Short mmCIF file of C-alpha atoms in Angstrom, two decimals:
data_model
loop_
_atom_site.label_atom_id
_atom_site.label_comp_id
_atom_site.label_asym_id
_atom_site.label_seq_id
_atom_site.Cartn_x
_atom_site.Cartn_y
_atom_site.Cartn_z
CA UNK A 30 5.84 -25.15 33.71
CA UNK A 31 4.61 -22.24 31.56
CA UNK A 32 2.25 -23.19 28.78
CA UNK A 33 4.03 -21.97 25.62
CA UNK A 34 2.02 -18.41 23.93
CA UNK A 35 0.11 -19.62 21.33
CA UNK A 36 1.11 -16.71 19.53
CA UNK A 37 4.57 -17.25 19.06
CA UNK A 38 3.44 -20.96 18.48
CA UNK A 39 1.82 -20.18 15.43
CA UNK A 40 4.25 -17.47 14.47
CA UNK A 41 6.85 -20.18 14.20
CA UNK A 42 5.01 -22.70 13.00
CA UNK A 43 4.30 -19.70 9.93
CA UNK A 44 8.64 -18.81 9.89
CA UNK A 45 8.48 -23.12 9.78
CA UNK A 46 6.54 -23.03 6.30
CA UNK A 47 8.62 -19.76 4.91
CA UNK A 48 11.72 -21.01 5.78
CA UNK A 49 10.97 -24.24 3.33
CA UNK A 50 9.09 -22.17 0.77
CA UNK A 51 11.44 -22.41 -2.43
CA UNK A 52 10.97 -20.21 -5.63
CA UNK A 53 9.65 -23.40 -7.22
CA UNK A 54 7.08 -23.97 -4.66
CA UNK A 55 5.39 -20.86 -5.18
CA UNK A 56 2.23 -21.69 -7.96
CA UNK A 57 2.87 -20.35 -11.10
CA UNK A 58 -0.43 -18.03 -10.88
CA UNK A 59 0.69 -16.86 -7.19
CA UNK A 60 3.93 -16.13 -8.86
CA UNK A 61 2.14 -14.16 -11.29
CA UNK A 62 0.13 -12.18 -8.51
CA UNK A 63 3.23 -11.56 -6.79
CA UNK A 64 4.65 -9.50 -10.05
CA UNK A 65 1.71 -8.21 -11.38
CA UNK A 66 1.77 -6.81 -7.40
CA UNK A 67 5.53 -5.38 -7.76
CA UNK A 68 5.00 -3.90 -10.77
CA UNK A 69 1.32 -1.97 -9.61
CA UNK A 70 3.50 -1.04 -6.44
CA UNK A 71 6.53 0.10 -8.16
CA UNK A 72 4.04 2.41 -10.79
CA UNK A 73 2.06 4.09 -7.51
CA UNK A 74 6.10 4.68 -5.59
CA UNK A 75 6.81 6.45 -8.97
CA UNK A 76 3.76 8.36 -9.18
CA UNK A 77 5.12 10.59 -6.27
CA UNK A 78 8.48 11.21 -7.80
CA UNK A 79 7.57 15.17 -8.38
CA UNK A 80 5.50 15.71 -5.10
CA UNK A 81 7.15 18.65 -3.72
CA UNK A 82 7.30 17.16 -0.14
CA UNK A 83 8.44 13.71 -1.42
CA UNK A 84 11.77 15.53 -3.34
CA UNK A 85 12.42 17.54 -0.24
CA UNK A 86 12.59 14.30 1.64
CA UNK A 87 14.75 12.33 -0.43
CA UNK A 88 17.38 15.65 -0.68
CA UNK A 89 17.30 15.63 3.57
CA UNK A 90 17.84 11.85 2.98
CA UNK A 91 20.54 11.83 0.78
CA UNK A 92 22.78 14.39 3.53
CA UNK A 93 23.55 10.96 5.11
CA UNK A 94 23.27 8.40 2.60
CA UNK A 95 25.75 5.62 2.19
CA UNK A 96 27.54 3.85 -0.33
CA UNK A 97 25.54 3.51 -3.66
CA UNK A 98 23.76 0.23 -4.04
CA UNK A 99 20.28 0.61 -4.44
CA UNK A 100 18.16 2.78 -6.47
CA UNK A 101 15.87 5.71 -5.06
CA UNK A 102 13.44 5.27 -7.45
CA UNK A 103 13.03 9.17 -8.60
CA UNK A 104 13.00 8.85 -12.39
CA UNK A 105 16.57 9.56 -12.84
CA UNK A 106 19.54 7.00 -11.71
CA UNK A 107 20.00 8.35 -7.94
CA UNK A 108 21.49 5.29 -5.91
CA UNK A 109 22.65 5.07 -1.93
CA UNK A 110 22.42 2.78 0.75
CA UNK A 111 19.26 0.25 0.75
CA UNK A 112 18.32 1.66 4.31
CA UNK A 113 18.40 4.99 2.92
CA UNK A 114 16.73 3.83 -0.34
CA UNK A 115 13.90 2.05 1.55
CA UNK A 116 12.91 5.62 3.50
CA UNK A 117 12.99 7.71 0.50
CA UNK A 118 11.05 4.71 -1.73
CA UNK A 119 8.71 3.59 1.47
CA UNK A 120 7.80 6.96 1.81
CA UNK A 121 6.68 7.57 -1.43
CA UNK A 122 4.88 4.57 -2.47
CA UNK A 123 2.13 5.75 -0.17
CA UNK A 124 2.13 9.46 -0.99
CA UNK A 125 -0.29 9.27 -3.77
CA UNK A 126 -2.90 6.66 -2.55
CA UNK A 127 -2.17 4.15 -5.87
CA UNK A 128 -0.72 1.15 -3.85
CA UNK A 129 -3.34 -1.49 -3.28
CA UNK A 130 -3.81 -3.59 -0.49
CA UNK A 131 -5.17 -6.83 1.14
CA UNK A 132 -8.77 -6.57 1.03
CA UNK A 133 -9.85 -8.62 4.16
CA UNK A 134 -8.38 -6.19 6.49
CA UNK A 135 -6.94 -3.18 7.28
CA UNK A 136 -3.50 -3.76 5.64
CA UNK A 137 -1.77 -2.82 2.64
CA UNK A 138 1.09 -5.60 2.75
CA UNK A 139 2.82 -4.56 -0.34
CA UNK A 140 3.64 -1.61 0.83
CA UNK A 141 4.88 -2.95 3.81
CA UNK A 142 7.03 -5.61 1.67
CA UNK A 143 8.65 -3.77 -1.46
CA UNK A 144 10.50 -0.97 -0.41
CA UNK A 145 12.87 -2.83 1.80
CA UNK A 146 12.60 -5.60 -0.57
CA UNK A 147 13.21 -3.58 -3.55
CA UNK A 148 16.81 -2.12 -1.94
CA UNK A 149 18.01 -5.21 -0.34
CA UNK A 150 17.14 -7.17 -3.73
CA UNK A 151 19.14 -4.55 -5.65
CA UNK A 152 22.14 -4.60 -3.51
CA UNK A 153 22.32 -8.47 -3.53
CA UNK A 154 21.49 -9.10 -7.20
CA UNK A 155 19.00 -10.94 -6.34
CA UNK A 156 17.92 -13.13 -9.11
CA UNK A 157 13.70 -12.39 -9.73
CA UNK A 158 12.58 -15.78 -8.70
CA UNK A 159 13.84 -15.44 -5.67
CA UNK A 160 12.67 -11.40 -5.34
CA UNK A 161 9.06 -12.76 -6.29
CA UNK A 162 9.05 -15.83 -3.51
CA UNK A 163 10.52 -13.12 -0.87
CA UNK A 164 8.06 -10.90 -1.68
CA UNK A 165 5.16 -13.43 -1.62
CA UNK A 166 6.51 -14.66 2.00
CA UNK A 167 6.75 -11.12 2.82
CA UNK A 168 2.97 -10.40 2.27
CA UNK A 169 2.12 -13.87 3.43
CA UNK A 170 3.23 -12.79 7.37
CA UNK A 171 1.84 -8.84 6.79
CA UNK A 172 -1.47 -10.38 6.04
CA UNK A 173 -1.66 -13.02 8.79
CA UNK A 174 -0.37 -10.32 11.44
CA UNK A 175 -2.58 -8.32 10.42
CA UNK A 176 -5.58 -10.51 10.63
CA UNK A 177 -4.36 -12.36 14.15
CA UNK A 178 -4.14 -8.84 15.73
CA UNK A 179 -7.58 -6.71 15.21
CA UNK A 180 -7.62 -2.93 16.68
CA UNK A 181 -10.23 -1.15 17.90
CA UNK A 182 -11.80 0.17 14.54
CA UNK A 183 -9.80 3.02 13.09
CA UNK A 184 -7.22 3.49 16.25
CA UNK A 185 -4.17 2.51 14.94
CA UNK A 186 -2.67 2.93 11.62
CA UNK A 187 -1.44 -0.20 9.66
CA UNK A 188 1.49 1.28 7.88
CA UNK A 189 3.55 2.62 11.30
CA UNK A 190 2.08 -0.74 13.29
CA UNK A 191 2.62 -3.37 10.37
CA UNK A 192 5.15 -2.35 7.97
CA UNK A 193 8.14 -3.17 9.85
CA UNK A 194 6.81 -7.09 10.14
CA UNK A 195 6.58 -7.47 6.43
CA UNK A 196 9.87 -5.50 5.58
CA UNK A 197 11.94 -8.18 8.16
CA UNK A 198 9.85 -11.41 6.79
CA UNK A 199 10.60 -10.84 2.93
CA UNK A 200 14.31 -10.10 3.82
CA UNK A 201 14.75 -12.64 5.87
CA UNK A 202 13.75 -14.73 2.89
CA UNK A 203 15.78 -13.06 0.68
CA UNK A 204 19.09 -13.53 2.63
CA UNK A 205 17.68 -17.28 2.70
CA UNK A 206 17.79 -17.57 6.68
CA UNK A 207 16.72 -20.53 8.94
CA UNK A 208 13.17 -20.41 10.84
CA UNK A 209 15.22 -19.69 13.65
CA UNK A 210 16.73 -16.40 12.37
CA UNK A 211 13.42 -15.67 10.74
CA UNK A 212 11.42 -15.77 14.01
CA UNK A 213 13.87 -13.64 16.24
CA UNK A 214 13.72 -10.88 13.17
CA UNK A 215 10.52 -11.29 13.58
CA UNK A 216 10.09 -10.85 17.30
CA UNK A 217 12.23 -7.84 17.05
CA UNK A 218 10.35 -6.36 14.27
CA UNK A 219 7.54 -6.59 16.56
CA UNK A 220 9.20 -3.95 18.76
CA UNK A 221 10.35 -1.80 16.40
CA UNK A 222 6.58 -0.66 14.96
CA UNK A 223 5.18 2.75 14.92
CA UNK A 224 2.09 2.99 16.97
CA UNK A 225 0.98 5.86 14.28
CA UNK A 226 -2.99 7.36 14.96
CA UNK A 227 -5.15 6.55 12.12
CA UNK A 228 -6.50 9.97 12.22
CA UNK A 229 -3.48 11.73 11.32
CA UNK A 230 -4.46 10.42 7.93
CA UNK A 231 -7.76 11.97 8.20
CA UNK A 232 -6.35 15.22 9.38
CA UNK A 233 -3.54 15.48 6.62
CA UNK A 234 -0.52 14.80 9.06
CA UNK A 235 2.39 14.48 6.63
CA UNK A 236 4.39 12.21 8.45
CA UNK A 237 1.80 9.73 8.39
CA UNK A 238 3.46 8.85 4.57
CA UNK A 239 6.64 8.38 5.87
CA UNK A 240 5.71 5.70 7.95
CA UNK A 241 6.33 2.96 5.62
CA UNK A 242 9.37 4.13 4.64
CA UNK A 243 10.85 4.30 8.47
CA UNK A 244 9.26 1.00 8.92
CA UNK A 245 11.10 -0.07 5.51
CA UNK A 246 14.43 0.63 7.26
CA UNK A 247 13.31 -1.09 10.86
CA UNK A 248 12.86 -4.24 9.14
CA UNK A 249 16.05 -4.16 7.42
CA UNK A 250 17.35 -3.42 10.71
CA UNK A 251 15.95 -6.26 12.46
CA UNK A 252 17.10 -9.27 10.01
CA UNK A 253 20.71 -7.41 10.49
CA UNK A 254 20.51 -7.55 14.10
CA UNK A 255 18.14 -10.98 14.15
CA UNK A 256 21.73 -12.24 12.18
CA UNK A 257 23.89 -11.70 15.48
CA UNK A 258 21.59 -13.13 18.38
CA UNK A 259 19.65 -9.39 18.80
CA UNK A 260 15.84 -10.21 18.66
CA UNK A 261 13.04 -10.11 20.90
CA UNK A 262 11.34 -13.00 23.04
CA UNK A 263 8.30 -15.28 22.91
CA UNK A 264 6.34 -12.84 24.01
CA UNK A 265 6.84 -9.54 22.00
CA UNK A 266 4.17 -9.61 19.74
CA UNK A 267 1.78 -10.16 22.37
CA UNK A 268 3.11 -7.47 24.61
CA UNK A 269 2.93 -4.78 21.38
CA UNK A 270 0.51 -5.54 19.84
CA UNK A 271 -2.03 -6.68 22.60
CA UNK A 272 -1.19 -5.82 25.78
CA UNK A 273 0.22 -1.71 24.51
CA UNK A 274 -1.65 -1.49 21.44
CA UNK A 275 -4.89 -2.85 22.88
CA UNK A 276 -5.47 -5.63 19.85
CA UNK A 277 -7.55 -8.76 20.05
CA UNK A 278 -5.48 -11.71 19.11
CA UNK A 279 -6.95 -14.80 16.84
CA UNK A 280 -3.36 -16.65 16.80
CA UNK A 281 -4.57 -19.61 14.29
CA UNK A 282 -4.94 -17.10 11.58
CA UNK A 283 -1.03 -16.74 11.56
CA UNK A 284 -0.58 -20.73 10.62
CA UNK A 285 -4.03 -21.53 8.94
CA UNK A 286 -4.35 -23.12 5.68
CA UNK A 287 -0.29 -22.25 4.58
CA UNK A 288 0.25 -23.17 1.25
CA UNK A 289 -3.34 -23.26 0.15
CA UNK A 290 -4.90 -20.01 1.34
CA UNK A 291 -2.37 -18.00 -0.26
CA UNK A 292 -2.74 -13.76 0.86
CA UNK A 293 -1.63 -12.21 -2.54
CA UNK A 294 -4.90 -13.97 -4.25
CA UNK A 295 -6.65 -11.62 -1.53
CA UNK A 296 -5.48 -8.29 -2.54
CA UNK A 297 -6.58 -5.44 -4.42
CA UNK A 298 -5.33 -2.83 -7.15
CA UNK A 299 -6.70 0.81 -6.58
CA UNK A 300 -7.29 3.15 -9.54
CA UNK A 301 -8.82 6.12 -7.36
CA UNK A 302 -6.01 8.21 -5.52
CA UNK A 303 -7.90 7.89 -2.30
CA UNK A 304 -8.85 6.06 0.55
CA UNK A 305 -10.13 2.21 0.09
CA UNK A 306 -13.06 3.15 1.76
CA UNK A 307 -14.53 6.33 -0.41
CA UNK A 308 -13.92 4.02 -3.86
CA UNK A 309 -17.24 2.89 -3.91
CA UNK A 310 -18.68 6.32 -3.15
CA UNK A 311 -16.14 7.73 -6.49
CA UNK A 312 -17.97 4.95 -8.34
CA UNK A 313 -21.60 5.67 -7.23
CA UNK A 314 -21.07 8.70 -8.12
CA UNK A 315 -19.79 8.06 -11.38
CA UNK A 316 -22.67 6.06 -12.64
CA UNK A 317 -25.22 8.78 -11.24
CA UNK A 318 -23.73 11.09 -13.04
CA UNK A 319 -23.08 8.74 -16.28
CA UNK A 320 -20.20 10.37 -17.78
CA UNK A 321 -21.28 13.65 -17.46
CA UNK A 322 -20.04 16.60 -14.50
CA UNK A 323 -21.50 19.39 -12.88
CA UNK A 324 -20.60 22.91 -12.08
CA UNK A 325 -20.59 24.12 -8.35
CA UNK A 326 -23.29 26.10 -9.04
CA UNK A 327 -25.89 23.29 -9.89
CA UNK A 328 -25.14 21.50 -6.82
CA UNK A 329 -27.53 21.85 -3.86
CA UNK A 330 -26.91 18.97 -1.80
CA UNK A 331 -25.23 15.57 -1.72
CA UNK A 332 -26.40 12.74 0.58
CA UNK A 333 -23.93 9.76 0.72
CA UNK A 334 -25.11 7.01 2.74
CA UNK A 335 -21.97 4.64 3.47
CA UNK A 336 -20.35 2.44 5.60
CA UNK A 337 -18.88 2.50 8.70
CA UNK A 338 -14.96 3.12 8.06
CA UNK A 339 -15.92 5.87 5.11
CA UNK A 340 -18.19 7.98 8.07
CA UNK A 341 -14.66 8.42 9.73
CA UNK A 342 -13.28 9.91 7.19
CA UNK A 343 -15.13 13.45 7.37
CA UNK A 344 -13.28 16.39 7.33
CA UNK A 345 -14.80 19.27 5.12
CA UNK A 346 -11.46 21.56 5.07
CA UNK A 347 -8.95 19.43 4.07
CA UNK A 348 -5.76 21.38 4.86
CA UNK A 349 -2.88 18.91 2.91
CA UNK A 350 -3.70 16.67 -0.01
CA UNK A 351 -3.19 13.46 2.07
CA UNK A 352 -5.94 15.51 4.08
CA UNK A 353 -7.80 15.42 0.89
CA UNK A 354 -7.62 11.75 -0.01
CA UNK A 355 -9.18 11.01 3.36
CA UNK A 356 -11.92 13.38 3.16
CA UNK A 357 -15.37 12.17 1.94
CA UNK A 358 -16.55 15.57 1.08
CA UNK A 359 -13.30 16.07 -1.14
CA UNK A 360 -13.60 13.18 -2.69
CA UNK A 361 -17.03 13.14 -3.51
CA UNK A 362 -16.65 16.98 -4.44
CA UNK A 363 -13.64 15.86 -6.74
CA UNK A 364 -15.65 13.62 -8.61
CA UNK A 365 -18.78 15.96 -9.01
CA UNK A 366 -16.60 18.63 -10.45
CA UNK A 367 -13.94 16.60 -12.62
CA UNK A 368 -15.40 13.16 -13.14
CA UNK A 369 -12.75 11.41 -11.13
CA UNK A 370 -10.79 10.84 -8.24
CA UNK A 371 -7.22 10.48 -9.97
CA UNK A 372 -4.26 12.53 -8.89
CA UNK A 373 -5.41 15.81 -10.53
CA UNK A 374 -8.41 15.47 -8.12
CA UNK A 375 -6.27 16.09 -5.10
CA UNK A 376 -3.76 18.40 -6.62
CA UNK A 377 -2.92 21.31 -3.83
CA UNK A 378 -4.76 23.77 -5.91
CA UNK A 379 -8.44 21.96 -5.01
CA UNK A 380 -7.76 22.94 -1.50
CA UNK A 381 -8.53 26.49 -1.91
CA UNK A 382 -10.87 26.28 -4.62
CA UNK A 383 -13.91 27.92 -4.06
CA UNK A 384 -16.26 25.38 -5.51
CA UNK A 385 -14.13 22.62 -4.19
CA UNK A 386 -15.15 24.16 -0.73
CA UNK A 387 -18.55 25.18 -1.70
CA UNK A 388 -19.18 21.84 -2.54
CA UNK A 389 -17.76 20.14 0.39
CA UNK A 390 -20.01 22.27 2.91
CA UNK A 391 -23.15 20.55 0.93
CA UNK A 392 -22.00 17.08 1.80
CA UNK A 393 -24.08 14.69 4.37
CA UNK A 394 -22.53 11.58 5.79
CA UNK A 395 -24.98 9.23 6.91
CA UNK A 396 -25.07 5.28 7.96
CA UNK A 397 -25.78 2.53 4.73
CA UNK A 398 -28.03 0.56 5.79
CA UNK A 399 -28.24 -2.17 6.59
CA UNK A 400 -25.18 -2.73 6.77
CA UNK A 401 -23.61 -5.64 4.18
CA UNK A 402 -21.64 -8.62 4.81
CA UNK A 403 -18.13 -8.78 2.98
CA UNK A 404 -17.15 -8.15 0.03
CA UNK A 405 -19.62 -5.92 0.15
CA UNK A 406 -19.08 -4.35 3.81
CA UNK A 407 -18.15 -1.25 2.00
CA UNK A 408 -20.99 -0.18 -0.13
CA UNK A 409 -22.22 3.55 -0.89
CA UNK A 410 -25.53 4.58 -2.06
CA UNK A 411 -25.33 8.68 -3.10
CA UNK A 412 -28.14 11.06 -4.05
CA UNK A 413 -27.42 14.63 -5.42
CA UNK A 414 -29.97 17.36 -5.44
CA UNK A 415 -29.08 20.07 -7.64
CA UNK A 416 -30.40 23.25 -7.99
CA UNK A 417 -33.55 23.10 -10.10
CA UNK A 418 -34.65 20.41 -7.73
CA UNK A 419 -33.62 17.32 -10.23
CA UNK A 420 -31.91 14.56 -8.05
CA UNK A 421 -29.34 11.97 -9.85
CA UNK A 422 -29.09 8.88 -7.64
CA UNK A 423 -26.43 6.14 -7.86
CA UNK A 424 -25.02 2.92 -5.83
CA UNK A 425 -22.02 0.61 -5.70
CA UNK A 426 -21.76 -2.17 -3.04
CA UNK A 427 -18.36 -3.17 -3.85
CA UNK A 428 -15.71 -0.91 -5.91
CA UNK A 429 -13.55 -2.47 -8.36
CA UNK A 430 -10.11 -3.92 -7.63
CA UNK A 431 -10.78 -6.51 -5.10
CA UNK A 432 -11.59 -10.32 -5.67
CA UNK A 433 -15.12 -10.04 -6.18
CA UNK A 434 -14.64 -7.42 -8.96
CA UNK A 435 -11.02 -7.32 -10.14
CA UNK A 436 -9.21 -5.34 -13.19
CA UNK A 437 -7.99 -7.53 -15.20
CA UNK A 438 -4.67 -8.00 -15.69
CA UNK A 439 -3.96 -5.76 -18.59
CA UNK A 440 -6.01 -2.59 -17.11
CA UNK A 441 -3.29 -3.78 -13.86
CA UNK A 442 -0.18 -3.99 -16.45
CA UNK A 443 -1.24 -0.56 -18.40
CA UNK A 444 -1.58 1.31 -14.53
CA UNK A 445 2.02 0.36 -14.47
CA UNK A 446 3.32 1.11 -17.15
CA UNK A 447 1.90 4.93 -17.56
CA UNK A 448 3.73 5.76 -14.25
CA UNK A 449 6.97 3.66 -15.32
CA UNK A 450 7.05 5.36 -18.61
CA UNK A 451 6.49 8.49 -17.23
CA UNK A 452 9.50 8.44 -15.19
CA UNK A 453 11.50 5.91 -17.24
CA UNK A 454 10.73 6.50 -20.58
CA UNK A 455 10.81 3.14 -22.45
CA UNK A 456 11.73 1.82 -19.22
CA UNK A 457 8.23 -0.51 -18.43
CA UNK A 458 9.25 -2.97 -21.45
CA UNK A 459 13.02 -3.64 -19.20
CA UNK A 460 10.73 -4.47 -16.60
CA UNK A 461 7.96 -6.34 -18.19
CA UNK A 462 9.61 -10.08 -18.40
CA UNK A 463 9.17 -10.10 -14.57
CA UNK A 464 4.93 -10.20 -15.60
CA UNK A 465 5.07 -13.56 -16.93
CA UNK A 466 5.71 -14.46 -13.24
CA UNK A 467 8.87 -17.05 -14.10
CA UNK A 468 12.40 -14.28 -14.30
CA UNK A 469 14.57 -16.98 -15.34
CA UNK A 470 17.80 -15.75 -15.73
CA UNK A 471 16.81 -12.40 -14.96
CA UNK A 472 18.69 -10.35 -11.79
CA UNK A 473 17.09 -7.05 -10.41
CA UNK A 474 19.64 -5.26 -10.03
CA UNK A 475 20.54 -5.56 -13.74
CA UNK A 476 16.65 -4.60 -14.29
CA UNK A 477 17.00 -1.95 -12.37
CA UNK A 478 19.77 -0.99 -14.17
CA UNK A 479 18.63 -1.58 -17.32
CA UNK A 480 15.22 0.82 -16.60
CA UNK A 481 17.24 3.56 -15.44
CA UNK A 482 19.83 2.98 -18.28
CA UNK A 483 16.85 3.26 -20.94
CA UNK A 484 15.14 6.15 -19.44
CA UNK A 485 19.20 7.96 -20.09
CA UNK A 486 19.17 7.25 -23.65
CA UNK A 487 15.82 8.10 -24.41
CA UNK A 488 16.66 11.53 -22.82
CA UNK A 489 20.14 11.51 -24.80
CA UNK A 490 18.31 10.48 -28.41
CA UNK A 491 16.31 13.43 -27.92
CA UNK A 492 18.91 15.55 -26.93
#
């Protein structure tokens, strides 16, 4: 007889736990993660609402949308189907590099989660309780996957090969479905990821952002099908993810410690619009230059001595802005020249700058060492040489916005609420009762509508 996989063991042994996991069994201060979470996520889809490529997306999308039940999440009150609503959201929530992510590994599992959440909650009414325990279930199984399966560094992009397992496992929770259900959308899911390069990232390859929100729409997908006996077998997340994709498989780390090692307490909030991995470089920067910036012209050289992910990222002609947020010499030549790396640092413009460029050509990548045990595995340690032979030196061993050196809540809540204002004007304070973590009483949809409603009149009080 055939020794059952130890994968799929502990995968159902983790759909066991979510399938029992009740609103009310969620801690109040995981609850609280989980919408603090949303409501950083929700500000960083927004962010992207006027990115040229991002509105020519969601007007191809909408040729074919369906009936109107979920919102696409463009500043105005555009609805269609949630499979349509979780491309056109999924694909923006990543386009500006604001969504955080789940520091231990390569994995941003809210981004994986919300945008299929978001448009399945909507349609459903879902009351927020339950939106907030889907969502924490959701980024529960992202996180495990993602640490059972580990790539060869770099190889395989997280949001095409993990996004579809954490849009099936939060709406499977959401449609309240046995462990049985749970684990065939789950097997299917498995099937259904995108086995995207990493380096299209690093090369500026557009449809690296839309992974996500295809993914978004495969999970969906696979609790529908999951729901009439379509799903994989025992063995499909083994056969993707190790024996195609190439992964080495630690299958305890998808039942470990449930209900006492909870993922969300793991994760991190980004204020730089860039790569994870160049934040502490932005912020090494920063302090060498202490609130001052420099001019092209005063720039001779820039050493940045860094860790091991950030050396991939070197491309000194970035060609796209997603290019951009992946290039160390962009980034670190953004915040020479403005002082940041915020949106305005990667704006299309910077491409073709000429001190941009000249400044990029004068970067130097090299090795940190040695190299540092987490959380600080992704340290930075720059030295600038400018022209009259001065040299301004800086380090940071750990950016902000993970465990070890979190914002606080209220720099997390005022992120937010600048984006949600921005496109729904008055619109953060409909949202905001979610923060306290609790949404008794409260529905989403009716939030929803409610945020949209408010941005309307605003716009009609000024009219």
């Amino acid at each position: 007889m055939t020794p059952p996989d130890p994968i799929f063991a502990h995968l159902r042994t983790l759909t066991d736990w979510s399938a029992g996991l009740t609103p009310d069994a969620v801690p109040a201060d995981i609850r609280r993660r989980a919408a603090l979470i949303l409501w950083d996520d929700l500000g960083a889809m927004l962010a992207a609402r006027d990115e040229p490529e991002v509105r020519a997306l969601r007007r191809k999308i909408a040729e074919s949308g369906g009936r109107a039940e979920a919102t696409v999440f463009d500043g105005g009150s555009t609805r269609t189907d949630r499979y349509s609503a979780a491309l056109g959201n999924g694909s923006a929530a990543d386009w500006c590099e604001l969504d955080g992510g789940f520091r231990p590994v390569v994995c941003h599992a809210a981004l994986y989660v919300l945008p299929a959440l978001l448009a399945e909650a909507e349609a459903a009414d879902a009351a927020v309780p339950d939106l907030l325990a889907a969502l924490v279930v959701g980024y529960e199984t992202v996180a495990r996957v993602a640490k059972a399966f580990s790539f060869p560094a770099l190889k395989l992009h997280p949001h095409g090969g993990l996004a579809t397992i954490g849009a099936a496992a939060a709406v499977a929770h959401l449609r309240g479905h046995d462990a049985a259900t749970r684990l065939d959308a789950l097997t299917g899911a498995a099937t259904l990821v995108v086995p995207g390069p990493f380096g299209h990232a690093v090369e500026g390859a557009l449809v690296r952002n839309v992974w996500p929100g295809h993914c978004a729409q495969n999970g969906l997908r696979a609790v529908d099908w999951a729901e009439i006996g379509i799903a994989g077998t025992s063995s499909s997340l083994r056969a993707v993810f190790c024996d195609i994709l190439g992964a080495d498989a630690e299958p305890e780390a998808l039942s470990a410690d449930l209900g006492s090692d909870w993922a969300v307490s793991q994760g991190y909030h980004k204020m730089h619009a860039c790569c994870q991995y160049a934040h502490s470089t932005v912020e090494a920067i920063q302090g060498a230059l202490d609130g001052h910036v420099l001019d092209a012209a005063d720039i001779s050289e820039i050493r940045i001595e860094t860790h091991e992910k950030a050396l991939k990222l070197e491309n000194a002609a970035p060609r796209t802005t997603l290019a951009a947020k992946f290039s160390m010499q962009h980034v670190a030549a953004a915040t020479l020249l403005t002082g940041a790396a915020d949106a305005g640092a990667f704006h299309p413009d910077t491409l073709s700058d000429a001190g941009f460029a000249a400044v990029r050509d004068r970067v130097t990548l090299v090795p940190f060492e040695p190299a540092l045990p987490a959380p600080e595995d992704r340290p930075a340690r720059v030295r600038i040489t400018l022209g009259s032979g001065r040299t301004l030196t800086g380090e940071c061993r750990s950016a902000r916005g993970g465990p070890d050196r979190p914002f606080t809540p209220d720099e997390i809540r005022e992120k937010g609420r600048r984006s949600i204002d921005a496109a729904y004007p008055g619109g953060a304070d409909r949202l905001a009762p979610i923060l306290g973590g609790a949404g008794d009483g409260l529905r989403w949809g009716s939030l929803v509508r409610d945020m949209t409603g408010a941005a309307a009149r605003h716009e009609a009080a000024r009219a």
